CSV table of C-alpha atoms in Angstrom, one decimal:
chain,number,residue,atom,x,y,z
A,1,GLY,CA,153.5,-187.2,-11.8
A,2,GLU,CA,154.5,-183.6,-12.2
A,3,ASN,CA,152.4,-180.9,-10.6
A,4,VAL,CA,152.8,-177.3,-11.4
A,5,GLU,CA,151.3,-174.5,-9.3
A,6,GLN,CA,151.2,-170.9,-10.7
A,7,HIS,CA,150.6,-167.6,-8.8
A,8,PRO,CA,149.0,-165.2,-8.9
A,9,SER,CA,145.9,-166.1,-10.9
A,10,THR,CA,145.3,-162.5,-11.8
A,11,LEU,CA,147.7,-159.6,-11.8
A,12,SER,CA,146.9,-156.0,-12.5
A,13,VAL,CA,149.8,-153.5,-13.1
A,14,GLN,CA,150.2,-149.9,-14.2
A,15,GLU,CA,151.8,-149.4,-17.5
A,16,GLY,CA,155.5,-149.1,-17.0
A,17,ASP,CA,155.6,-151.1,-13.8
A,18,SER,CA,157.0,-154.7,-13.6
A,19,ALA,CA,155.1,-157.9,-13.4
A,20,VAL,CA,156.3,-161.1,-11.7
A,21,ILE,CA,154.6,-164.5,-12.0
A,22,LYS,CA,155.8,-167.5,-10.0
A,23,CYS,CA,155.6,-171.2,-10.6
A,24,THR,CA,156.5,-174.2,-8.5
A,25,TYR,CA,156.9,-177.8,-9.6
A,26,SER,CA,157.1,-181.1,-7.9
A,27,ASP,CA,159.1,-183.5,-10.1
A,28,SER,CA,162.9,-183.0,-9.6
A,29,ALA,CA,163.4,-184.7,-13.0
A,30,SER,CA,161.8,-181.8,-14.8
A,31,ASN,CA,164.5,-180.0,-16.8
A,32,TYR,CA,162.7,-177.7,-19.3
A,33,PHE,CA,160.5,-174.8,-18.4
A,34,PRO,CA,158.8,-172.8,-21.1
A,35,TRP,CA,156.5,-169.8,-20.7
A,36,TYR,CA,153.6,-169.1,-23.0
A,37,LYS,CA,151.4,-166.1,-23.7
A,38,GLN,CA,147.8,-166.5,-24.8
A,39,GLU,CA,145.6,-163.7,-26.0
A,40,LEU,CA,141.9,-164.2,-25.9
A,41,GLY,CA,140.7,-166.9,-28.3
A,42,LYS,CA,144.1,-167.5,-29.7
A,43,ARG,CA,146.8,-170.1,-29.5
A,44,PRO,CA,149.4,-170.1,-26.7
A,45,GLN,CA,152.7,-168.7,-28.0
A,46,LEU,CA,156.2,-169.3,-26.6
A,47,ILE,CA,157.7,-166.2,-25.2
A,48,ILE,CA,160.8,-167.5,-23.3
A,49,ASP,CA,162.1,-170.8,-22.0
A,50,ILE,CA,164.9,-172.0,-19.7
A,51,ARG,CA,166.6,-175.3,-19.3
A,52,SER,CA,167.8,-176.7,-16.0
A,53,ASN,CA,171.5,-176.0,-16.6
A,54,VAL,CA,170.8,-172.3,-16.6
A,55,GLY,CA,169.7,-170.1,-13.7
A,56,GLU,CA,168.5,-167.0,-15.6
A,57,LYS,CA,167.7,-166.0,-19.1
A,58,LYS,CA,166.7,-162.6,-20.5
A,59,ASP,CA,165.1,-161.5,-23.8
A,60,GLN,CA,164.6,-157.7,-23.9
A,61,ARG,CA,161.8,-156.9,-21.4
A,62,ILE,CA,161.3,-160.5,-20.4
A,63,ALA,CA,163.4,-162.6,-18.1
A,64,VAL,CA,163.0,-166.0,-16.5
A,65,THR,CA,164.8,-167.3,-13.4
A,66,LEU,CA,165.1,-170.9,-12.2
A,67,ASN,CA,165.9,-172.2,-8.7
A,68,LYS,CA,166.2,-176.0,-9.1
A,69,THR,CA,166.9,-176.6,-5.4
A,70,ALA,CA,163.7,-174.9,-4.4
A,71,LYS,CA,161.9,-176.2,-7.5
A,72,HIS,CA,160.5,-172.8,-8.6
A,73,PHE,CA,160.8,-170.5,-11.6
A,74,SER,CA,159.6,-167.1,-12.3
A,75,LEU,CA,158.7,-164.8,-15.2
A,76,HIS,CA,159.6,-161.1,-15.0
A,77,ILE,CA,158.2,-158.5,-17.3
A,78,THR,CA,159.7,-155.0,-17.0
A,79,GLU,CA,158.3,-151.8,-18.4
A,80,THR,CA,154.9,-153.3,-19.0
A,81,GLN,CA,152.8,-152.1,-21.9
A,82,PRO,CA,149.1,-152.6,-22.7
A,83,GLU,CA,150.0,-155.2,-25.3
A,84,ASP,CA,151.4,-157.3,-22.5
A,85,SER,CA,147.8,-157.9,-21.3
A,86,ALA,CA,147.1,-161.6,-21.8
A,87,VAL,CA,147.1,-164.9,-20.0
A,88,TYR,CA,150.5,-166.4,-19.2
A,89,PHE,CA,151.2,-170.1,-18.6
A,90,CYS,CA,154.2,-171.7,-17.2
A,91,ALA,CA,155.0,-175.4,-17.9
A,92,ALA,CA,157.5,-178.0,-16.7
A,93,THR,CA,158.6,-181.1,-18.6
A,94,ASP,CA,161.1,-183.9,-18.3
A,95,SER,CA,163.0,-185.8,-21.0
A,96,TRP,CA,159.9,-187.8,-21.9
A,97,GLY,CA,158.3,-184.7,-23.4
A,98,LYS,CA,155.1,-184.7,-21.4
A,99,PHE,CA,154.3,-181.1,-20.4
A,100,GLN,CA,152.5,-180.1,-17.2
A,101,PHE,CA,151.0,-176.6,-17.4
A,102,GLY,CA,150.2,-174.2,-14.6
A,103,ALA,CA,146.7,-172.8,-14.3
A,104,GLY,CA,147.6,-169.5,-15.9
A,105,THR,CA,147.9,-165.8,-14.8
A,106,GLN,CA,145.6,-163.2,-16.3
A,107,VAL,CA,147.8,-160.0,-16.6
A,108,VAL,CA,146.0,-156.7,-17.1
A,109,VAL,CA,148.2,-153.7,-17.9
A,110,THR,CA,146.3,-150.4,-17.3
A,111,PRO,CA,147.4,-147.2,-19.1
B,1,ASP,CA,152.6,-171.4,-35.9
B,2,GLY,CA,151.8,-171.8,-39.5
B,3,GLY,CA,153.0,-175.4,-39.4
B,4,ILE,CA,150.1,-176.8,-37.4
B,5,THR,CA,146.6,-176.7,-38.9
B,6,GLN,CA,143.5,-177.4,-36.9
B,7,SER,CA,140.0,-177.7,-38.4
B,8,PRO,CA,137.3,-176.8,-38.2
B,9,LYS,CA,137.6,-173.5,-36.2
B,10,TYR,CA,134.1,-174.0,-34.8
B,11,LEU,CA,132.2,-177.2,-34.3
B,12,PHE,CA,128.8,-178.1,-33.0
B,13,ARG,CA,127.8,-181.5,-31.6
B,14,LYS,CA,124.4,-183.0,-31.2
B,15,GLU,CA,123.4,-185.3,-28.5
B,16,GLY,CA,124.7,-188.8,-29.0
B,17,GLN,CA,127.0,-187.8,-31.8
B,18,ASN,CA,130.7,-188.4,-32.3
B,19,VAL,CA,132.7,-185.6,-33.8
B,20,THR,CA,136.3,-185.6,-35.1
B,21,LEU,CA,138.7,-182.7,-34.8
B,22,SER,CA,141.5,-182.5,-37.3
B,23,CYS,CA,145.2,-181.7,-36.6
B,24,GLU,CA,147.8,-181.7,-39.3
B,25,GLN,CA,151.4,-180.6,-39.0
B,26,ASN,CA,154.2,-180.1,-41.6
B,27,LEU,CA,157.0,-179.5,-39.2
B,28,ASN,CA,158.2,-183.1,-39.3
B,29,HIS,CA,157.7,-183.3,-35.5
B,30,ASP,CA,157.5,-186.8,-33.9
B,31,ALA,CA,155.4,-185.9,-30.9
B,32,MET,CA,151.8,-184.6,-31.0
B,33,TYR,CA,149.4,-183.6,-28.3
B,34,TRP,CA,145.8,-182.8,-27.6
B,35,TYR,CA,144.7,-180.4,-24.9
B,36,ARG,CA,141.4,-179.2,-23.6
B,37,GLN,CA,141.0,-175.7,-22.3
B,38,ASP,CA,137.9,-174.5,-20.4
B,39,PRO,CA,137.2,-170.8,-19.8
B,40,GLY,CA,139.6,-169.2,-17.4
B,41,GLN,CA,141.5,-172.4,-16.9
B,42,GLY,CA,144.8,-174.0,-18.0
B,43,LEU,CA,145.6,-176.7,-20.5
B,44,ARG,CA,144.7,-180.2,-19.6
B,45,LEU,CA,146.3,-183.1,-21.6
B,46,ILE,CA,143.8,-185.5,-23.3
B,47,TYR,CA,146.1,-187.7,-25.4
B,48,TYR,CA,149.6,-187.6,-26.7
B,49,SER,CA,151.7,-189.5,-29.3
B,50,GLN,CA,155.4,-189.7,-29.5
B,51,ILE,CA,155.7,-191.8,-32.6
B,52,VAL,CA,153.5,-193.1,-35.4
B,53,ASN,CA,151.1,-195.9,-34.4
B,54,ASP,CA,151.5,-195.3,-30.7
B,55,PHE,CA,149.7,-193.0,-28.3
B,56,GLN,CA,149.1,-192.6,-24.6
B,57,LYS,CA,146.3,-191.3,-22.4
B,58,GLY,CA,146.7,-188.0,-20.8
B,59,ASP,CA,145.0,-186.7,-17.6
B,60,ILE,CA,141.5,-186.5,-19.0
B,61,ALA,CA,141.2,-189.2,-21.8
B,62,GLU,CA,137.8,-190.5,-20.9
B,63,GLY,CA,135.3,-189.9,-23.6
B,64,TYR,CA,137.9,-189.2,-26.3
B,65,SER,CA,139.8,-191.3,-28.8
B,66,VAL,CA,142.7,-190.7,-31.1
B,67,SER,CA,144.7,-192.3,-33.9
B,68,ARG,CA,148.2,-191.7,-35.3
B,69,GLU,CA,148.5,-193.5,-38.6
B,70,LYS,CA,150.7,-190.8,-40.2
B,71,LYS,CA,153.4,-188.6,-38.7
B,72,GLU,CA,151.6,-185.5,-40.0
B,73,SER,CA,148.1,-186.2,-38.6
B,74,PHE,CA,146.7,-186.7,-35.1
B,75,PRO,CA,142.9,-186.5,-35.2
B,76,LEU,CA,140.8,-186.4,-32.0
B,77,THR,CA,137.3,-187.9,-31.8
B,78,VAL,CA,135.0,-186.6,-29.1
B,79,THR,CA,132.6,-189.5,-28.4
B,80,SER,CA,129.1,-189.4,-27.1
B,81,ALA,CA,130.5,-190.7,-23.8
B,82,GLN,CA,132.0,-187.3,-23.2
B,83,LYS,CA,129.1,-185.6,-21.5
B,84,ASN,CA,130.6,-182.1,-21.2
B,85,PRO,CA,132.5,-181.5,-24.4
B,86,THR,CA,132.1,-177.8,-24.7
B,87,ALA,CA,135.6,-176.4,-24.6
B,88,PHE,CA,138.5,-175.0,-26.7
B,89,TYR,CA,140.6,-177.8,-28.1
B,90,LEU,CA,144.3,-177.2,-28.9
B,91,CYS,CA,146.6,-179.5,-30.8
B,92,ALA,CA,150.4,-179.2,-30.4
B,93,SER,CA,153.5,-180.8,-31.7
B,94,MET,CA,157.1,-181.0,-30.6
B,95,SER,CA,160.3,-182.0,-32.4
B,96,ASP,CA,162.0,-183.7,-29.4
B,97,ALA,CA,162.5,-183.5,-25.6
B,98,LEU,CA,163.6,-180.2,-24.1
B,99,GLN,CA,162.0,-178.2,-27.0
B,100,PRO,CA,158.9,-176.1,-26.9
B,101,GLN,CA,155.5,-177.3,-28.1
B,102,HIS,CA,154.0,-175.4,-31.0
B,103,PHE,CA,150.3,-174.9,-31.0
B,104,GLY,CA,147.6,-174.8,-33.7
B,105,ASP,CA,144.8,-172.2,-33.7
B,106,GLY,CA,142.4,-174.4,-31.9
B,107,THR,CA,138.8,-175.7,-32.4
B,108,ARG,CA,135.9,-174.4,-30.3
B,109,LEU,CA,133.4,-177.2,-29.7
B,110,SER,CA,129.9,-176.5,-28.5
B,111,ILE,CA,126.8,-178.6,-27.9
B,112,LEU,CA,123.7,-177.9,-29.9
């Protein structure tokens, strides 16, 4: 089955700097890669996603890149703000709809 | 997402007791999922259902049971066989493949 590894587990950045989180996956059949943000005690919420026919996608300060050959994808947050502090999860799934989530990255943005 | 309702928000279980967590969605989604989240950890799949009257075990199904009698509802029972049930339980639904999962607000289960 699919295995998703996520790094780093914690990430501390100064406000205004960029944050990068990386995920690798094992199943070459995976073709959909969402990223979720979860604040303490709340539900995960989708922030951006990418499908396998696209290499990069951007939404304001957030971007995701996908390298299908190397089986890795990354989340980039630019100009970080204190409200970006949360846990971020990557996931990979195939056409069967079974998601495999990474272990999460705790992002702390310090003013 | 307002379309997925989990209840109760907090639940306490006594030794030897089965408890049921409710998950209802009005998004007309075919697929529904149950995840367990432990402190500082990711989401682990318990059970999932892609169609009414059918469901499959996830990675950590032991000690849990589910039913899917209606498209809108996917209740999870935590049985007495689950010896370490304390966790945050999240229900999710999805319209079809290559679409995001939408999550409920979760149920926090503790042992008395």
